[in-house]
Amino acid sequence: MAIEERERSFGRFIETWGWQEVEGLTEGGPTEYTVAQGVCFIKPSEDPKSTKILKAKRPVGLPGCNSGTTWRGPQGGLWAEVDCARSPGEMGWVLVEGPGFGLRGPCLIDPEANDGASQMIHIRWLKDPPIFNCMMPKSATIGDLVDTFCARTGLNRKETILTKGLPSKAPNGSGALLPVDYTDPKERMTIEEAQIRDTLNLVYVGHFDEDYNPS
């Protein structure tokens, strides 16, 4: 969006709502965000205070064009204005991060500011391709990852175990794998400490076909 257009846009906020109404608006923010968790929350309105919010699936890593104007809502949610000039057919505000949306970690990330602070996570069930992808802060715990995974897939958290490999084989020479009771979930460990390098495996002890309901 050209500088003149951005100034007119910002001026329109002030003219329409008055200074008190635009409290929380800031300019000079990132002009590009990338999808972190495979889902976006969008306010299809020029007014960042609009209560109409749409949920849409978006591929993890998908870039989005923004004007650099952000708005911090009264509940702490950070919203970024869509750059209509660079994103024809799109308008409104997209959620960057905030409470109340069932997410652990940001919904969108600034690729220039990330500086390796987040990591792409892939989870598969039995075989490739992965059934879940997301970008998580390296400071988040494995428990946070499980929470995010279950919130997005509908799976029961108590029956969900993520492993970097399949359980070890039983020591009796039968070739059978040990039951999942022998798989240490290490949920307090951070993602960085876990040193995740490859796709994680889902060990689900519930009824996967009945419970799996991705959103």
PDB file of C-alpha atoms in Angstrom:
ATOM      1  CA  MET A   1       0.000   0.000   0.000  1.00  0.00           C
ATOM      2  CA  ALA A   2       1.432   3.424  -0.958  1.00  0.00           C
ATOM      3  CA  ILE A   3       2.270   5.849   1.861  1.00  0.00           C
ATOM      4  CA  GLU A   4      -0.425   8.295   0.749  1.00  0.00           C
ATOM      5  CA  GLU A   5      -3.033   5.527   0.713  1.00  0.00           C
ATOM      6  CA  ARG A   6      -1.983   4.369   4.194  1.00  0.00           C
ATOM      7  CA  GLU A   7      -2.217   7.943   5.500  1.00  0.00           C
ATOM      8  CA  ARG A   8      -5.703   8.308   4.035  1.00  0.00           C
ATOM      9  CA  SER A   9      -6.681   4.973   5.553  1.00  0.00           C
ATOM     10  CA  PHE A  10      -5.388   5.963   8.978  1.00  0.00           C
ATOM     11  CA  GLY A  11      -7.055   9.358   8.656  1.00  0.00           C
ATOM     12  CA  ARG A  12     -10.347   7.658   7.817  1.00  0.00           C
ATOM     13  CA  PHE A  13     -10.196   5.776  11.131  1.00  0.00           C
ATOM     14  CA  ILE A  14      -9.735   9.044  13.017  1.00  0.00           C
ATOM     15  CA  GLU A  15     -12.391  10.916  11.075  1.00  0.00           C
ATOM     16  CA  THR A  16     -14.965   8.142  11.443  1.00  0.00           C
ATOM     17  CA  TRP A  17     -14.459   7.081  15.045  1.00  0.00           C
ATOM     18  CA  GLY A  18     -12.594   9.929  16.773  1.00  0.00           C
ATOM     19  CA  TRP A  19      -9.321   9.659  18.675  1.00  0.00           C
ATOM     20  CA  GLN A  20     -10.712   7.649  21.553  1.00  0.00           C
ATOM     21  CA  GLU A  21     -12.198   5.116  19.157  1.00  0.00           C
ATOM     22  CA  VAL A  22      -8.840   4.371  17.486  1.00  0.00           C
ATOM     23  CA  GLU A  23      -6.887   3.822  20.676  1.00  0.00           C
ATOM     24  CA  GLY A  24      -4.577   0.883  20.145  1.00  0.00           C
ATOM     25  CA  LEU A  25      -3.777   1.596  16.481  1.00  0.00           C
ATOM     26  CA  THR A  26      -0.074   1.624  15.619  1.00  0.00           C
ATOM     27  CA  GLU A  27       1.730   2.174  12.335  1.00  0.00           C
ATOM     28  CA  GLY A  28       5.130   0.992  11.192  1.00  0.00           C
ATOM     29  CA  GLY A  29       4.578  -2.692  11.930  1.00  0.00           C
ATOM     30  CA  PRO A  30       5.469  -5.693   9.745  1.00  0.00           C
ATOM     31  CA  THR A  31       4.188  -5.610   6.165  1.00  0.00           C
ATOM     32  CA  GLU A  32       4.259  -9.393   5.825  1.00  0.00           C
ATOM     33  CA  TYR A  33       3.245 -12.193   8.157  1.00  0.00           C
ATOM     34  CA  THR A  34       3.268 -15.948   7.596  1.00  0.00           C
ATOM     35  CA  VAL A  35       0.664 -18.437   8.783  1.00  0.00           C
ATOM     36  CA  ALA A  36       1.900 -20.337  11.835  1.00  0.00           C
ATOM     37  CA  GLN A  37      -0.869 -22.787  12.731  1.00  0.00           C
ATOM     38  CA  GLY A  38      -2.821 -23.582   9.573  1.00  0.00           C
ATOM     39  CA  VAL A  39      -5.732 -21.329  10.456  1.00  0.00           C
ATOM     40  CA  CYS A  40      -6.518 -17.604  10.299  1.00  0.00           C
ATOM     41  CA  PHE A  41      -9.072 -15.429  12.052  1.00  0.00           C
ATOM     42  CA  ILE A  42     -10.261 -12.511   9.938  1.00  0.00           C
ATOM     43  CA  LYS A  43     -12.383  -9.435  10.593  1.00  0.00           C
ATOM     44  CA  PRO A  44     -13.806  -8.606   7.123  1.00  0.00           C
ATOM     45  CA  SER A  45     -14.245  -4.917   7.938  1.00  0.00           C
ATOM     46  CA  GLU A  46     -12.278  -1.679   7.820  1.00  0.00           C
ATOM     47  CA  ASP A  47     -13.158  -1.267  11.493  1.00  0.00           C
ATOM     48  CA  PRO A  48     -10.720  -3.288  13.665  1.00  0.00           C
ATOM     49  CA  LYS A  49     -13.279  -3.165  16.485  1.00  0.00           C
ATOM     50  CA  SER A  50     -15.782  -5.166  14.447  1.00  0.00           C
ATOM     51  CA  THR A  51     -17.059  -8.215  16.313  1.00  0.00           C
ATOM     52  CA  LYS A  52     -17.602 -10.271  13.153  1.00  0.00           C
ATOM     53  CA  ILE A  53     -14.776 -12.802  12.929  1.00  0.00           C
ATOM     54  CA  LEU A  54     -14.354 -15.483  10.268  1.00  0.00           C
ATOM     55  CA  LYS A  55     -12.193 -18.576  10.657  1.00  0.00           C
ATOM     56  CA  ALA A  56     -10.378 -19.853   7.574  1.00  0.00           C
ATOM     57  CA  LYS A  57      -7.877 -22.629   6.930  1.00  0.00           C
ATOM     58  CA  ARG A  58      -4.569 -21.503   5.447  1.00  0.00           C
ATOM     59  CA  PRO A  59      -1.422 -23.540   4.681  1.00  0.00           C
ATOM     60  CA  VAL A  60       1.316 -23.189   7.284  1.00  0.00           C
ATOM     61  CA  GLY A  61       4.016 -20.883   5.941  1.00  0.00           C
ATOM     62  CA  LEU A  62       1.663 -19.009   3.585  1.00  0.00           C
ATOM     63  CA  PRO A  63       2.705 -15.329   3.430  1.00  0.00           C
ATOM     64  CA  GLY A  64       0.208 -12.503   3.746  1.00  0.00           C
ATOM     65  CA  CYS A  65       0.505  -8.837   2.791  1.00  0.00           C
ATOM     66  CA  ASN A  66      -0.205  -6.237   5.438  1.00  0.00           C
ATOM     67  CA  SER A  67      -0.200  -2.446   5.529  1.00  0.00           C
ATOM     68  CA  GLY A  68       1.982  -2.133   8.616  1.00  0.00           C
ATOM     69  CA  THR A  69      -0.933  -0.872  10.726  1.00  0.00           C
ATOM     70  CA  THR A  70      -1.818  -2.988  13.763  1.00  0.00           C
ATOM     71  CA  TRP A  71      -4.491  -2.733  16.434  1.00  0.00           C
ATOM     72  CA  ARG A  72      -4.299  -4.050  19.979  1.00  0.00           C
ATOM     73  CA  GLY A  73      -7.777  -4.876  21.272  1.00  0.00           C
ATOM     74  CA  PRO A  74      -9.014  -4.460  24.848  1.00  0.00           C
ATOM     75  CA  GLN A  75      -8.617  -8.214  25.496  1.00  0.00           C
ATOM     76  CA  GLY A  76      -5.000  -8.161  24.328  1.00  0.00           C
ATOM     77  CA  GLY A  77      -5.459  -9.522  20.809  1.00  0.00           C
ATOM     78  CA  LEU A  78      -3.131  -8.087  18.158  1.00  0.00           C
ATOM     79  CA  TRP A  79      -4.663  -7.585  14.702  1.00  0.00           C
ATOM     80  CA  ALA A  80      -2.900  -6.568  11.472  1.00  0.00           C
ATOM     81  CA  GLU A  81      -4.564  -4.644   8.657  1.00  0.00           C
ATOM     82  CA  VAL A  82      -4.658  -6.440   5.298  1.00  0.00           C
ATOM     83  CA  ASP A  83      -2.950  -4.526   2.490  1.00  0.00           C
ATOM     84  CA  CYS A  84      -5.716  -4.410  -0.120  1.00  0.00           C
ATOM     85  CA  ALA A  85      -3.362  -2.988  -2.753  1.00  0.00           C
ATOM     86  CA  ARG A  86      -1.103  -6.062  -2.593  1.00  0.00           C
ATOM     87  CA  SER A  87      -3.874  -8.540  -1.775  1.00  0.00           C
ATOM     88  CA  PRO A  88      -6.645  -7.946  -4.332  1.00  0.00           C
ATOM     89  CA  GLY A  89      -9.997  -9.288  -3.216  1.00  0.00           C
ATOM     90  CA  GLU A  90      -9.047  -9.288   0.461  1.00  0.00           C
ATOM     91  CA  MET A  91      -9.751  -6.730   3.150  1.00  0.00           C
ATOM     92  CA  GLY A  92     -10.026  -6.307   6.883  1.00  0.00           C
ATOM     93  CA  TRP A  93      -7.883  -7.379   9.808  1.00  0.00           C
ATOM     94  CA  VAL A  94      -6.186 -10.687  10.616  1.00  0.00           C
ATOM     95  CA  LEU A  95      -5.333 -11.994  14.070  1.00  0.00           C
ATOM     96  CA  VAL A  96      -1.616 -12.101  14.833  1.00  0.00           C
ATOM     97  CA  GLU A  97      -1.903 -13.373  18.393  1.00  0.00           C
ATOM     98  CA  GLY A  98      -4.259 -13.219  21.306  1.00  0.00           C
ATOM     99  CA  PRO A  99      -6.337 -15.124  23.867  1.00  0.00           C
ATOM    100  CA  GLY A 100      -9.686 -16.761  23.319  1.00  0.00           C
ATOM    101  CA  PHE A 101      -9.072 -18.549  20.014  1.00  0.00           C
ATOM    102  CA  GLY A 102      -7.884 -21.931  21.268  1.00  0.00           C
ATOM    103  CA  LEU A 103      -4.312 -21.367  20.096  1.00  0.00           C
ATOM    104  CA  ARG A 104      -1.001 -21.840  21.873  1.00  0.00           C
ATOM    105  CA  GLY A 105       1.467 -19.396  20.407  1.00  0.00           C
ATOM    106  CA  PRO A 106       0.925 -16.859  17.625  1.00  0.00           C
ATOM    107  CA  CYS A 107      -1.471 -17.355  14.748  1.00  0.00           C
ATOM    108  CA  LEU A 108       0.836 -15.400  12.418  1.00  0.00           C
ATOM    109  CA  ILE A 109       4.551 -14.684  12.696  1.00  0.00           C
ATOM    110  CA  ASP A 110       6.796 -11.978  11.301  1.00  0.00           C
ATOM    111  CA  PRO A 111       9.430 -13.913   9.301  1.00  0.00           C
ATOM    112  CA  GLU A 112      11.982 -11.095   9.632  1.00  0.00           C
ATOM    113  CA  ALA A 113      11.630 -10.909  13.412  1.00  0.00           C
ATOM    114  CA  ASN A 114      11.382 -14.664  13.987  1.00  0.00           C
ATOM    115  CA  ASP A 115      15.170 -15.132  14.001  1.00  0.00           C
ATOM    116  CA  GLY A 116      14.864 -18.853  14.607  1.00  0.00           C
ATOM    117  CA  ALA A 117      12.586 -18.448  17.639  1.00  0.00           C
ATOM    118  CA  SER A 118       9.917 -20.723  16.124  1.00  0.00           C
ATOM    119  CA  GLN A 119      10.038 -24.151  14.513  1.00  0.00           C
ATOM    120  CA  MET A 120       7.897 -25.950  11.975  1.00  0.00           C
ATOM    121  CA  ILE A 121       6.345 -29.113  13.415  1.00  0.00           C
ATOM    122  CA  HIS A 122       4.894 -32.002  11.377  1.00  0.00           C
ATOM    123  CA  ILE A 123       2.866 -34.871  12.877  1.00  0.00           C
ATOM    124  CA  ARG A 124       1.877 -38.054  11.037  1.00  0.00           C
ATOM    125  CA  TRP A 125      -0.523 -40.871  11.862  1.00  0.00           C
ATOM    126  CA  LEU A 126       0.877 -44.292  10.852  1.00  0.00           C
ATOM    127  CA  LYS A 127       2.403 -42.996   7.623  1.00  0.00           C
ATOM    128  CA  ASP A 128       3.093 -39.907   5.547  1.00  0.00           C
ATOM    129  CA  PRO A 129       1.843 -37.398   4.621  1.00  0.00           C
ATOM    130  CA  PRO A 130       1.506 -35.568   7.948  1.00  0.00           C
ATOM    131  CA  ILE A 131      -2.008 -34.932   9.211  1.00  0.00           C
ATOM    132  CA  PHE A 132      -0.934 -31.783  11.068  1.00  0.00           C
ATOM    133  CA  ASN A 133       1.553 -28.950  10.565  1.00  0.00           C
ATOM    134  CA  CYS A 134       2.165 -25.875  12.665  1.00  0.00           C
ATOM    135  CA  MET A 135       4.770 -23.314  13.623  1.00  0.00           C
ATOM    136  CA  MET A 136       5.471 -23.323  17.374  1.00  0.00           C
ATOM    137  CA  PRO A 137       7.750 -21.159  19.545  1.00  0.00           C
ATOM    138  CA  LYS A 138      10.824 -23.141  20.569  1.00  0.00           C
ATOM    139  CA  SER A 139      10.150 -22.010  24.131  1.00  0.00           C
ATOM    140  CA  ALA A 140       6.763 -23.794  24.123  1.00  0.00           C
ATOM    141  CA  THR A 141       6.587 -27.181  25.815  1.00  0.00           C
ATOM    142  CA  ILE A 142       5.668 -30.516  24.314  1.00  0.00           C
ATOM    143  CA  GLY A 143       2.517 -30.239  26.420  1.00  0.00           C
ATOM    144  CA  ASP A 144       1.678 -26.961  24.647  1.00  0.00           C
ATOM    145  CA  LEU A 145       2.163 -28.710  21.318  1.00  0.00           C
ATOM    146  CA  VAL A 146      -0.171 -31.544  22.349  1.00  0.00           C
ATOM    147  CA  ASP A 147      -2.779 -28.985  23.446  1.00  0.00           C
ATOM    148  CA  THR A 148      -2.583 -27.219  20.086  1.00  0.00           C
ATOM    149  CA  PHE A 149      -2.678 -30.497  18.163  1.00  0.00           C
ATOM    150  CA  CYS A 150      -5.739 -31.798  20.022  1.00  0.00           C
ATOM    151  CA  ALA A 151      -7.576 -28.473  19.760  1.00  0.00           C
ATOM    152  CA  ARG A 152      -7.163 -28.588  15.978  1.00  0.00           C
ATOM    153  CA  THR A 153      -7.843 -32.292  15.416  1.00  0.00           C
ATOM    154  CA  GLY A 154     -10.538 -33.105  17.959  1.00  0.00           C
ATOM    155  CA  LEU A 155      -8.466 -35.951  19.412  1.00  0.00           C
ATOM    156  CA  ASN A 156      -8.583 -36.728  23.133  1.00  0.00           C
ATOM    157  CA  ARG A 157      -5.578 -35.265  24.886  1.00  0.00           C
ATOM    158  CA  LYS A 158      -5.385 -38.089  27.432  1.00  0.00           C
ATOM    159  CA  GLU A 159      -5.097 -40.612  24.598  1.00  0.00           C
ATOM    160  CA  THR A 160      -2.524 -38.686  22.576  1.00  0.00           C
ATOM    161  CA  ILE A 161       1.212 -39.360  22.653  1.00  0.00           C
ATOM    162  CA  LEU A 162       3.754 -37.805  20.301  1.00  0.00           C
ATOM    163  CA  THR A 163       7.063 -39.558  19.728  1.00  0.00           C
ATOM    164  CA  LYS A 164      10.166 -38.934  17.669  1.00  0.00           C
ATOM    165  CA  GLY A 165      10.173 -42.662  16.915  1.00  0.00           C
ATOM    166  CA  LEU A 166       8.031 -45.711  17.455  1.00  0.00           C
ATOM    167  CA  PRO A 167       8.196 -47.469  20.858  1.00  0.00           C
ATOM    168  CA  SER A 168      11.124 -49.840  21.295  1.00  0.00           C
ATOM    169  CA  LYS A 169      10.777 -53.562  20.648  1.00  0.00           C
ATOM    170  CA  ALA A 170      10.026 -55.855  23.571  1.00  0.00           C
ATOM    171  CA  PRO A 171      13.174 -57.466  25.035  1.00  0.00           C
ATOM    172  CA  ASN A 172      11.699 -60.993  24.766  1.00  0.00           C
ATOM    173  CA  GLY A 173      12.749 -61.381  21.144  1.00  0.00           C
ATOM    174  CA  SER A 174       9.179 -61.505  19.832  1.00  0.00           C
ATOM    175  CA  GLY A 175       9.683 -58.444  17.662  1.00  0.00           C
ATOM    176  CA  ALA A 176       6.553 -56.837  19.092  1.00  0.00           C
ATOM    177  CA  LEU A 177       6.653 -53.175  20.048  1.00  0.00           C
ATOM    178  CA  LEU A 178       6.410 -52.204  23.683  1.00  0.00           C
ATOM    179  CA  PRO A 179       3.035 -50.751  24.686  1.00  0.00           C
ATOM    180  CA  VAL A 180       2.717 -46.976  24.771  1.00  0.00           C
ATOM    181  CA  ASP A 181       2.966 -47.097  28.576  1.00  0.00           C
ATOM    182  CA  TYR A 182       6.715 -47.380  28.005  1.00  0.00           C
ATOM    183  CA  THR A 183       6.833 -44.223  25.873  1.00  0.00           C
ATOM    184  CA  ASP A 184       7.862 -41.205  27.951  1.00  0.00           C
ATOM    185  CA  PRO A 185       5.984 -38.138  26.665  1.00  0.00           C
ATOM    186  CA  LYS A 186       8.310 -35.606  28.406  1.00  0.00           C
ATOM    187  CA  GLU A 187       5.584 -32.955  28.224  1.00  0.00           C
ATOM    188  CA  ARG A 188       7.493 -30.438  30.361  1.00  0.00           C
ATOM    189  CA  MET A 189      10.401 -30.421  27.947  1.00  0.00           C
ATOM    190  CA  THR A 190      10.517 -27.455  25.559  1.00  0.00           C
ATOM    191  CA  ILE A 191      10.442 -27.939  21.814  1.00  0.00           C
ATOM    192  CA  GLU A 192      14.014 -26.683  21.621  1.00  0.00           C
ATOM    193  CA  GLU A 193      15.166 -29.135  24.302  1.00  0.00           C
ATOM    194  CA  ALA A 194      13.412 -32.001  22.518  1.00  0.00           C
ATOM    195  CA  GLN A 195      15.615 -31.389  19.450  1.00  0.00           C
ATOM    196  CA  ILE A 196      12.886 -32.305  16.999  1.00  0.00           C
ATOM    197  CA  ARG A 197      14.473 -32.808  13.585  1.00  0.00           C
ATOM    198  CA  ASP A 198      11.985 -35.013  11.744  1.00  0.00           C
ATOM    199  CA  THR A 199       8.244 -35.598  11.513  1.00  0.00           C
ATOM    200  CA  LEU A 200       6.727 -36.683  14.829  1.00  0.00           C
ATOM    201  CA  ASN A 201       4.691 -39.865  15.133  1.00  0.00           C
ATOM    202  CA  LEU A 202       1.248 -39.922  16.704  1.00  0.00           C
ATOM    203  CA  VAL A 203       0.533 -42.835  19.023  1.00  0.00           C
ATOM    204  CA  TYR A 204      -3.208 -42.686  19.699  1.00  0.00           C
ATOM    205  CA  VAL A 205      -4.705 -45.096  22.202  1.00  0.00           C
ATOM    206  CA  GLY A 206      -8.302 -44.042  21.562  1.00  0.00           C
ATOM    207  CA  HIS A 207     -10.527 -44.588  18.526  1.00  0.00           C
ATOM    208  CA  PHE A 208      -8.805 -42.446  15.925  1.00  0.00           C
ATOM    209  CA  ASP A 209     -11.410 -42.776  13.165  1.00  0.00           C
ATOM    210  CA  GLU A 210     -14.193 -41.767  15.543  1.00  0.00           C
ATOM    211  CA  ASP A 211     -12.358 -38.926  17.264  1.00  0.00           C
ATOM    212  CA  TYR A 212     -10.401 -37.312  14.439  1.00  0.00           C
ATOM    213  CA  ASN A 213     -12.262 -34.178  13.352  1.00  0.00           C
ATOM    214  CA  PRO A 214      -9.847 -31.518  12.061  1.00  0.00           C
ATOM    215  CA  SER A 215     -10.971 -27.913  12.214  1.00  0.00           C
TER     216      SER A 215
END
